[in-house]
mmCIF file of C-alpha atoms in Angstrom:
data_model
loop_
_atom_site.group_PDB
_atom_site.id
_atom_site.type_symbol
_atom_site.label_atom_id
_atom_site.label_comp_id
_atom_site.label_asym_id
_atom_site.label_seq_id
_atom_site.Cartn_x
_atom_site.Cartn_y
_atom_site.Cartn_z
ATOM 1 C CA UNK A 1 -8.005 185.961 49.097
ATOM 2 C CA UNK A 2 -6.979 182.640 47.643
ATOM 3 C CA UNK A 3 -3.723 182.770 45.788
ATOM 4 C CA UNK A 4 -4.195 182.949 42.055
ATOM 5 C CA UNK A 5 -1.214 183.672 39.956
ATOM 6 C CA UNK A 6 0.852 185.088 42.812
ATOM 7 C CA UNK A 7 4.536 185.176 42.193
ATOM 8 C CA UNK A 8 3.965 186.497 38.681
ATOM 9 C CA UNK A 9 6.787 188.898 38.012
ATOM 10 C CA UNK A 10 5.367 192.260 36.891
ATOM 11 C CA UNK A 11 6.364 193.283 33.392
ATOM 12 C CA UNK A 12 8.244 196.575 32.918
ATOM 13 C CA UNK A 13 5.981 199.627 32.906
ATOM 14 C CA UNK A 14 6.745 200.437 29.254
ATOM 15 C CA UNK A 15 5.942 196.872 28.259
ATOM 16 C CA UNK A 16 2.655 196.947 30.169
ATOM 17 C CA UNK A 17 1.686 200.238 28.580
ATOM 18 C CA UNK A 18 2.464 198.910 25.083
ATOM 19 C CA UNK A 19 0.488 195.735 25.715
ATOM 20 C CA UNK A 20 -2.455 197.729 27.067
ATOM 21 C CA UNK A 21 -2.323 199.997 24.037
ATOM 22 C CA UNK A 22 -2.431 197.007 21.687
ATOM 23 C CA UNK A 23 -5.334 195.550 23.640
ATOM 24 C CA UNK A 24 -7.101 198.890 23.378
ATOM 25 C CA UNK A 25 -6.652 198.827 19.600
ATOM 26 C CA UNK A 26 -8.167 195.342 19.568
ATOM 27 C CA UNK A 27 -11.149 196.653 21.522
ATOM 28 C CA UNK A 28 -11.549 199.485 19.010
ATOM 29 C CA UNK A 29 -11.521 196.949 16.168
ATOM 30 C CA UNK A 30 -14.237 194.917 17.905
ATOM 31 C CA UNK A 31 -16.256 198.091 18.466
ATOM 32 C CA UNK A 32 -15.999 198.991 14.775
ATOM 33 C CA UNK A 33 -17.113 195.492 13.807
ATOM 34 C CA UNK A 34 -20.046 195.726 16.237
ATOM 35 C CA UNK A 35 -21.161 198.998 14.642
ATOM 36 C CA UNK A 36 -20.936 197.674 11.083
ATOM 37 C CA UNK A 37 -22.606 194.271 11.589
ATOM 38 C CA UNK A 38 -26.344 194.123 11.068
ATOM 39 C CA UNK A 39 -29.120 193.806 8.537
ATOM 40 C CA UNK A 40 -29.298 197.490 7.619
ATOM 41 C CA UNK A 41 -26.823 198.919 5.123
ATOM 42 C CA UNK A 42 -24.047 200.651 7.035
ATOM 43 C CA UNK A 43 -21.430 200.839 4.299
ATOM 44 C CA UNK A 44 -19.154 203.849 4.085
ATOM 45 C CA UNK A 45 -20.879 204.842 0.854
ATOM 46 C CA UNK A 46 -24.266 204.875 2.574
ATOM 47 C CA UNK A 47 -22.902 206.908 5.486
ATOM 48 C CA UNK A 48 -21.267 209.353 3.075
ATOM 49 C CA UNK A 49 -24.568 210.204 1.439
ATOM 50 C CA UNK A 50 -25.217 207.276 -0.849
ATOM 51 C CA UNK A 51 -28.404 206.579 1.078
ATOM 52 C CA UNK A 52 -30.798 209.144 -0.368
ATOM 53 C CA UNK A 53 -33.364 208.622 2.386
ATOM 54 C CA UNK A 54 -30.814 209.146 5.140
ATOM 55 C CA UNK A 55 -31.485 205.824 6.850
ATOM 56 C CA UNK A 56 -27.833 204.942 7.419
ATOM 57 C CA UNK A 57 -26.901 207.948 9.613
ATOM 58 C CA UNK A 58 -30.115 207.499 11.607
ATOM 59 C CA UNK A 59 -29.426 203.798 12.069
ATOM 60 C CA UNK A 60 -25.882 204.586 13.180
ATOM 61 C CA UNK A 61 -26.914 207.211 15.749
ATOM 62 C CA UNK A 62 -30.087 205.586 17.068
ATOM 63 C CA UNK A 63 -29.150 201.908 17.147
ATOM 64 C CA UNK A 64 -25.619 200.799 16.283
ATOM 65 C CA UNK A 65 -23.603 203.246 18.395
ATOM 66 C CA UNK A 66 -25.911 202.974 21.455
ATOM 67 C CA UNK A 67 -25.756 199.188 21.290
ATOM 68 C CA UNK A 68 -21.959 199.149 21.051
ATOM 69 C CA UNK A 69 -21.559 201.648 23.883
ATOM 70 C CA UNK A 70 -23.986 199.656 26.033
ATOM 71 C CA UNK A 71 -21.951 196.493 25.433
ATOM 72 C CA UNK A 72 -18.717 198.302 26.326
ATOM 73 C CA UNK A 73 -20.080 199.861 29.514
ATOM 74 C CA UNK A 74 -21.889 196.724 30.711
ATOM 75 C CA UNK A 75 -18.899 194.491 29.970
ATOM 76 C CA UNK A 76 -16.358 196.632 31.781
ATOM 77 C CA UNK A 77 -18.596 197.107 34.812
ATOM 78 C CA UNK A 78 -19.396 193.388 35.132
ATOM 79 C CA UNK A 79 -15.691 192.580 35.191
ATOM 80 C CA UNK A 80 -14.979 195.268 37.776
ATOM 81 C CA UNK A 81 -17.902 194.089 39.966
ATOM 82 C CA UNK A 82 -16.585 190.523 39.941
ATOM 83 C CA UNK A 83 -13.074 191.663 40.882
ATOM 84 C CA UNK A 84 -14.396 193.728 43.806
ATOM 85 C CA UNK A 85 -16.590 190.892 45.113
ATOM 86 C CA UNK A 86 -13.744 188.389 44.864
ATOM 87 C CA UNK A 87 -11.593 190.723 46.977
ATOM 88 C CA UNK A 88 -14.295 191.418 49.569
ATOM 89 C CA UNK A 89 -15.294 187.753 49.939
ATOM 90 C CA UNK A 90 -11.743 186.479 49.413
ATOM 91 C CA UNK A 91 -13.004 183.866 47.011
ATOM 92 C CA UNK A 92 -12.346 183.751 43.281
ATOM 93 C CA UNK A 93 -15.697 182.114 42.453
ATOM 94 C CA UNK A 94 -17.857 184.944 43.762
ATOM 95 C CA UNK A 95 -19.462 187.471 41.434
ATOM 96 C CA UNK A 96 -22.936 189.067 41.225
ATOM 97 C CA UNK A 97 -24.454 186.012 39.506
ATOM 98 C CA UNK A 98 -23.049 183.557 42.091
ATOM 99 C CA UNK A 99 -23.839 185.588 45.214
ATOM 100 C CA UNK A 100 -27.535 186.310 44.839
ATOM 101 C CA UNK A 101 -26.892 189.939 43.857
ATOM 102 C CA UNK A 102 -28.230 189.648 40.304
ATOM 103 C CA UNK A 103 -31.261 187.642 41.410
ATOM 104 C CA UNK A 104 -32.054 190.187 44.131
ATOM 105 C CA UNK A 105 -31.828 193.006 41.566
ATOM 106 C CA UNK A 106 -34.290 191.145 39.313
ATOM 107 C CA UNK A 107 -36.664 190.733 42.264
ATOM 108 C CA UNK A 108 -36.373 194.466 42.914
ATOM 109 C CA UNK A 109 -37.236 195.297 39.310
ATOM 110 C CA UNK A 110 -40.251 192.994 39.493
ATOM 111 C CA UNK A 111 -41.486 194.543 42.758
ATOM 112 C CA UNK A 112 -41.056 198.059 41.350
ATOM 113 C CA UNK A 113 -42.987 197.055 38.234
ATOM 114 C CA UNK A 114 -45.788 195.529 40.304
ATOM 115 C CA UNK A 115 -46.111 198.136 43.024
ATOM 116 C CA UNK A 116 -45.292 201.287 41.047
ATOM 117 C CA UNK A 117 -45.757 200.652 37.324
ATOM 118 C CA UNK A 118 -45.627 204.370 36.618
ATOM 119 C CA UNK A 119 -42.154 204.716 38.134
ATOM 120 C CA UNK A 120 -39.531 206.123 35.741
ATOM 121 C CA UNK A 121 -36.690 203.817 34.753
ATOM 122 C CA UNK A 122 -34.266 205.466 37.150
ATOM 123 C CA UNK A 123 -36.707 204.845 40.012
ATOM 124 C CA UNK A 124 -36.965 201.154 39.154
ATOM 125 C CA UNK A 125 -33.165 200.979 38.954
ATOM 126 C CA UNK A 126 -32.938 202.543 42.406
ATOM 127 C CA UNK A 127 -35.328 199.930 43.818
ATOM 128 C CA UNK A 128 -33.351 197.169 42.089
ATOM 129 C CA UNK A 129 -30.119 198.561 43.549
ATOM 130 C CA UNK A 130 -31.619 198.534 47.061
ATOM 131 C CA UNK A 131 -32.662 194.917 46.617
ATOM 132 C CA UNK A 132 -29.206 194.087 45.266
ATOM 133 C CA UNK A 133 -27.586 195.679 48.326
ATOM 134 C CA UNK A 134 -29.918 193.705 50.600
ATOM 135 C CA UNK A 135 -29.174 190.454 48.761
ATOM 136 C CA UNK A 136 -25.405 191.020 48.885
ATOM 137 C CA UNK A 137 -25.451 191.969 52.572
ATOM 138 C CA UNK A 138 -27.577 188.888 53.339
ATOM 139 C CA UNK A 139 -25.036 186.739 51.500
ATOM 140 C CA UNK A 140 -22.207 188.414 53.428
ATOM 141 C CA UNK A 141 -23.952 187.749 56.753
ATOM 142 C CA UNK A 142 -24.534 184.092 55.857
ATOM 143 C CA UNK A 143 -20.904 183.633 54.806
ATOM 144 C CA UNK A 144 -19.651 185.251 58.019
ATOM 145 C CA UNK A 145 -21.596 182.652 60.034
ATOM 146 C CA UNK A 146 -20.109 179.696 58.217
ATOM 147 C CA UNK A 147 -17.356 178.025 60.197
ATOM 148 C CA UNK A 148 -15.697 176.379 57.194
ATOM 149 C CA UNK A 149 -15.435 178.825 54.288
ATOM 150 C CA UNK A 150 -13.928 176.582 51.659
ATOM 151 C CA UNK A 151 -13.272 177.791 48.137
ATOM 152 C CA UNK A 152 -16.303 175.872 46.859
ATOM 153 C CA UNK A 153 -18.621 176.284 49.868
ATOM 154 C CA UNK A 154 -18.929 180.076 49.578
ATOM 155 C CA UNK A 155 -20.134 180.186 45.940
ATOM 156 C CA UNK A 156 -22.393 177.196 46.601
ATOM 157 C CA UNK A 157 -24.087 179.162 49.365
ATOM 158 C CA UNK A 158 -24.440 182.077 46.960
ATOM 159 C CA UNK A 159 -25.927 179.881 44.259
ATOM 160 C CA UNK A 160 -28.432 178.426 46.745
ATOM 161 C CA UNK A 161 -29.380 181.900 47.963
ATOM 162 C CA UNK A 162 -29.774 183.050 44.364
ATOM 163 C CA UNK A 163 -31.896 179.991 43.632
ATOM 164 C CA UNK A 164 -34.258 180.766 46.502
ATOM 165 C CA UNK A 165 -34.601 184.411 45.434
ATOM 166 C CA UNK A 166 -35.063 183.378 41.808
ATOM 167 C CA UNK A 167 -37.791 180.891 42.764
ATOM 168 C CA UNK A 168 -39.658 183.612 44.651
ATOM 169 C CA UNK A 169 -39.245 186.014 41.727
ATOM 170 C CA UNK A 170 -40.480 183.449 39.203
ATOM 171 C CA UNK A 171 -43.507 182.624 41.372
ATOM 172 C CA UNK A 172 -44.464 186.305 41.647
ATOM 173 C CA UNK A 173 -43.951 186.823 37.907
ATOM 174 C CA UNK A 174 -46.056 183.749 37.121
ATOM 175 C CA UNK A 175 -48.903 184.885 39.349
ATOM 176 C CA UNK A 176 -48.895 188.371 37.804
ATOM 177 C CA UNK A 177 -48.316 187.440 34.143
ATOM 178 C CA UNK A 178 -44.897 189.094 34.073
ATOM 179 C CA UNK A 179 -42.827 186.078 33.059
ATOM 180 C CA UNK A 180 -41.915 187.747 29.769
ATOM 181 C CA UNK A 181 -40.521 190.792 31.545
ATOM 182 C CA UNK A 182 -38.634 188.549 33.944
ATOM 183 C CA UNK A 183 -37.102 186.668 31.011
ATOM 184 C CA UNK A 184 -35.825 189.979 29.615
ATOM 185 C CA UNK A 185 -34.061 190.729 32.916
ATOM 186 C CA UNK A 186 -32.528 187.279 33.310
ATOM 187 C CA UNK A 187 -31.354 186.765 29.717
ATOM 188 C CA UNK A 188 -28.722 189.172 28.490
ATOM 189 C CA UNK A 189 -29.808 190.630 25.150
ATOM 190 C CA UNK A 190 -28.693 193.937 23.651
ATOM 191 C CA UNK A 191 -30.799 193.740 20.489
ATOM 192 C CA UNK A 192 -33.386 196.114 21.979
ATOM 193 C CA UNK A 193 -30.892 198.762 23.090
ATOM 194 C CA UNK A 194 -31.578 202.067 21.354
ATOM 195 C CA UNK A 195 -30.750 205.724 21.898
ATOM 196 C CA UNK A 196 -32.503 206.837 25.062
ATOM 197 C CA UNK A 197 -32.466 203.356 26.624
ATOM 198 C CA UNK A 198 -28.818 202.855 27.575
ATOM 199 C CA UNK A 199 -27.601 206.209 28.925
ATOM 200 C CA UNK A 200 -27.850 205.087 32.556
ATOM 201 C CA UNK A 201 -24.917 202.772 31.845
ATOM 202 C CA UNK A 202 -22.672 205.859 31.932
ATOM 203 C CA UNK A 203 -23.156 205.534 35.695
ATOM 204 C CA UNK A 204 -21.319 202.213 35.505
ATOM 205 C CA UNK A 205 -18.319 203.932 33.923
ATOM 206 C CA UNK A 206 -18.250 206.397 36.823
ATOM 207 C CA UNK A 207 -18.550 203.527 39.335
ATOM 208 C CA UNK A 208 -15.655 201.707 37.649
ATOM 209 C CA UNK A 209 -13.597 204.897 37.932
ATOM 210 C CA UNK A 210 -14.385 205.089 41.661
ATOM 211 C CA UNK A 211 -13.314 201.455 42.021
ATOM 212 C CA UNK A 212 -10.011 202.230 40.297
ATOM 213 C CA UNK A 213 -9.343 205.263 42.485
ATOM 214 C CA UNK A 214 -9.897 203.156 45.621
ATOM 215 C CA UNK A 215 -8.280 200.005 44.209
ATOM 216 C CA UNK A 216 -5.463 199.925 46.773
ATOM 217 C CA UNK A 217 -7.972 199.859 49.636
ATOM 218 C CA UNK A 218 -9.827 196.933 48.082
ATOM 219 C CA UNK A 219 -6.525 195.099 47.616
ATOM 220 C CA UNK A 220 -5.735 195.541 51.319
ATOM 221 C CA UNK A 221 -9.284 194.529 52.281
ATOM 222 C CA UNK A 222 -8.763 191.353 50.256
ATOM 223 C CA UNK A 223 -6.009 190.363 52.704
ATOM 224 C CA UNK A 224 -8.533 190.028 55.514
ATOM 225 C CA UNK A 225 -10.372 192.029 58.156
ATOM 226 C CA UNK A 226 -7.657 191.826 60.830
ATOM 227 C CA UNK A 227 -4.822 192.640 58.427
ATOM 228 C CA UNK A 228 -6.709 195.601 56.984
ATOM 229 C CA UNK A 229 -7.498 197.007 60.449
ATOM 230 C CA UNK A 230 -3.844 196.655 61.481
ATOM 231 C CA UNK A 231 -2.931 198.854 58.512
ATOM 232 C CA UNK A 232 -5.447 201.483 59.609
ATOM 233 C CA UNK A 233 -8.075 200.724 56.973
ATOM 234 C CA UNK A 234 -11.730 201.187 57.902
ATOM 235 C CA UNK A 235 -12.750 197.706 56.770
ATOM 236 C CA UNK A 236 -16.487 198.161 57.213
ATOM 237 C CA UNK A 237 -16.455 201.357 55.174
ATOM 238 C CA UNK A 238 -14.573 199.808 52.260
ATOM 239 C CA UNK A 239 -16.930 196.808 52.307
ATOM 240 C CA UNK A 240 -19.917 199.173 52.233
ATOM 241 C CA UNK A 241 -18.363 201.060 49.309
ATOM 242 C CA UNK A 242 -17.713 197.841 47.416
ATOM 243 C CA UNK A 243 -21.248 196.517 47.982
ATOM 244 C CA UNK A 244 -22.711 199.857 46.854
ATOM 245 C CA UNK A 245 -20.650 199.887 43.641
ATOM 246 C CA UNK A 246 -21.557 196.284 42.843
ATOM 247 C CA UNK A 247 -25.268 196.761 43.599
ATOM 248 C CA UNK A 248 -25.644 199.950 41.537
ATOM 249 C CA UNK A 249 -23.695 198.603 38.556
ATOM 250 C CA UNK A 250 -25.517 195.253 38.618
ATOM 251 C CA UNK A 251 -28.959 196.855 38.844
ATOM 252 C CA UNK A 252 -28.192 199.252 35.986
ATOM 253 C CA UNK A 253 -26.863 196.502 33.725
ATOM 254 C CA UNK A 254 -29.791 194.171 34.392
ATOM 255 C CA UNK A 255 -32.394 196.903 33.879
ATOM 256 C CA UNK A 256 -30.774 197.835 30.554
ATOM 257 C CA UNK A 257 -29.980 194.481 28.958
ATOM 258 C CA UNK A 258 -30.405 191.627 31.434
ATOM 259 C CA UNK A 259 -27.978 189.256 33.119
ATOM 260 C CA UNK A 260 -24.866 187.896 31.416
ATOM 261 C CA UNK A 261 -23.499 184.845 33.255
ATOM 262 C CA UNK A 262 -19.822 183.974 33.786
ATOM 263 C CA UNK A 263 -18.466 187.207 32.292
ATOM 264 C CA UNK A 264 -17.088 188.737 35.470
ATOM 265 C CA UNK A 265 -16.035 185.383 36.856
ATOM 266 C CA UNK A 266 -14.075 184.563 33.721
ATOM 267 C CA UNK A 267 -12.263 187.822 33.005
ATOM 268 C CA UNK A 268 -11.361 188.529 36.638
ATOM 269 C CA UNK A 269 -9.833 185.075 37.056
ATOM 270 C CA UNK A 270 -7.988 185.045 33.733
ATOM 271 C CA UNK A 271 -6.475 188.479 34.355
ATOM 272 C CA UNK A 272 -5.626 187.517 37.952
ATOM 273 C CA UNK A 273 -3.989 184.328 36.726
ATOM 274 C CA UNK A 274 -1.709 186.289 34.407
ATOM 275 C CA UNK A 275 -1.071 189.491 36.387
ATOM 276 C CA UNK A 276 -1.626 188.660 40.056
ATOM 277 C CA UNK A 277 -4.054 190.247 42.490
ATOM 278 C CA UNK A 278 -3.029 193.894 42.781
ATOM 279 C CA UNK A 279 -6.239 195.640 41.739
ATOM 280 C CA UNK A 280 -4.394 198.849 40.896
ATOM 281 C CA UNK A 281 -2.610 196.947 38.138
ATOM 282 C CA UNK A 282 -5.293 194.462 37.117
ATOM 283 C CA UNK A 283 -8.492 196.533 37.189
ATOM 284 C CA UNK A 284 -7.893 198.356 33.846
ATOM 285 C CA UNK A 285 -7.178 195.007 32.219
ATOM 286 C CA UNK A 286 -10.268 193.431 33.779
ATOM 287 C CA UNK A 287 -12.444 196.301 32.533
ATOM 288 C CA UNK A 288 -10.968 196.119 29.038
ATOM 289 C CA UNK A 289 -11.225 192.311 28.916
ATOM 290 C CA UNK A 290 -14.829 192.349 30.129
ATOM 291 C CA UNK A 291 -15.825 194.837 27.442
ATOM 292 C CA UNK A 292 -13.956 192.896 24.733
ATOM 293 C CA UNK A 293 -15.422 189.546 25.807
ATOM 294 C CA UNK A 294 -18.987 190.869 25.786
ATOM 295 C CA UNK A 295 -18.484 192.566 22.409
ATOM 296 C CA UNK A 296 -17.015 189.385 20.919
ATOM 297 C CA UNK A 297 -19.883 187.244 22.260
ATOM 298 C CA UNK A 298 -22.448 189.700 20.874
ATOM 299 C CA UNK A 299 -20.787 189.705 17.444
ATOM 300 C CA UNK A 300 -20.724 185.897 17.398
ATOM 301 C CA UNK A 301 -24.396 185.774 18.384
ATOM 302 C CA UNK A 302 -25.264 188.143 15.515
ATOM 303 C CA UNK A 303 -23.301 186.157 12.919
ATOM 304 C CA UNK A 304 -24.138 182.513 13.716
ATOM 305 C CA UNK A 305 -27.699 182.706 12.341
ATOM 306 C CA UNK A 306 -27.524 185.971 10.423
ATOM 307 C CA UNK A 307 -29.819 187.885 9.963
ATOM 308 C CA UNK A 308 -31.312 186.437 13.176
ATOM 309 C CA UNK A 309 -29.589 186.872 16.533
ATOM 310 C CA UNK A 310 -28.721 184.621 19.454
ATOM 311 C CA UNK A 311 -28.839 186.567 22.756
ATOM 312 C CA UNK A 312 -25.411 187.499 24.044
ATOM 313 C CA UNK A 313 -26.269 185.933 27.407
ATOM 314 C CA UNK A 314 -26.539 182.525 25.737
ATOM 315 C CA UNK A 315 -23.268 182.897 23.827
ATOM 316 C CA UNK A 316 -21.415 184.232 26.878
ATOM 317 C CA UNK A 317 -22.805 181.435 29.058
ATOM 318 C CA UNK A 318 -21.587 178.729 26.677
ATOM 319 C CA UNK A 319 -18.206 180.321 25.916
ATOM 320 C CA UNK A 320 -17.597 181.331 29.522
ATOM 321 C CA UNK A 321 -18.428 177.900 30.925
ATOM 322 C CA UNK A 322 -16.117 176.166 28.424
ATOM 323 C CA UNK A 323 -13.189 178.471 29.179
ATOM 324 C CA UNK A 324 -13.790 178.315 32.910
ATOM 325 C CA UNK A 325 -13.904 174.512 32.895
ATOM 326 C CA UNK A 326 -10.616 174.556 30.989
ATOM 327 C CA UNK A 327 -9.110 176.752 33.695
ATOM 328 C CA UNK A 328 -10.485 174.558 36.481
ATOM 329 C CA UNK A 329 -9.048 171.428 34.912
ATOM 330 C CA UNK A 330 -5.726 173.091 34.136
ATOM 331 C CA UNK A 331 -2.788 172.848 36.489
ATOM 332 C CA UNK A 332 -2.225 176.581 36.921
ATOM 333 C CA UNK A 333 -5.606 177.164 38.551
ATOM 334 C CA UNK A 334 -5.735 175.876 42.107
ATOM 335 C CA UNK A 335 -8.640 175.848 44.541
ATOM 336 C CA UNK A 336 -8.266 177.228 48.022
#
């Protein structure tokens, strides 16, 4: 993988633990703010019984907590997916939204909706995951056939592949009057997340845990096929595991709340810039940063035009592109 922040001296373990604890407290503060912000009265007095009709506890259990948990789970999994893809493709600009994975998952959801409208949500997610696997494997095959795999060429190929898939998806949605559904899958928005509509995101937490357990193998795989085989690593198996984790997590996130651009790309690169590329050390930080970034963008989107909301995908796209351009133009972030 391209060098990004290598040579960064690791901080002492106690210092890292203290810093991670402080960051965790910051995430808790953001989560509390996410729960309390909204049009409905969620004051402590209302929760303690001041609301005679009992609306506040119902609002808390049915809407606010599910929305916050969905943001946490989707954010952490998007960051982890980006980190895995950057290791497998050895390119820091690759993530599900720049490799055709997200677009393939959207196409899968559309096909499941068209061909089997009575399918349960988990069935549509499974179809979307299969399409996401196919899209990622197709991208991998294309990249493997490119003689010159420059730092910019690989994500450009992914963006072109995603554009082709997205054009096909849009055409099918237009011909079948499903453009509104397609917009919901391609624009990240958690305003419709309620109890009973986010629980599949717990799967993403489990997938992130699997990624952490196997983090050392992904780190070795990021050094290249030949190097990994010399160390006795089954390279094809670890690639298959990584693609499966990314496809399942991407499909689940998109089916629940849509696509959020730049999130994984941003947090994985910023954490890598500061801490290096050892996934065992960086993955918890990437997960925490992804969750915090998505929560912060959602809170901003809910406050800018209160009581109306701007979709978190729009806020994250603007904020992420600005920060990423700053990194690209900075001297510490080098291509290749």
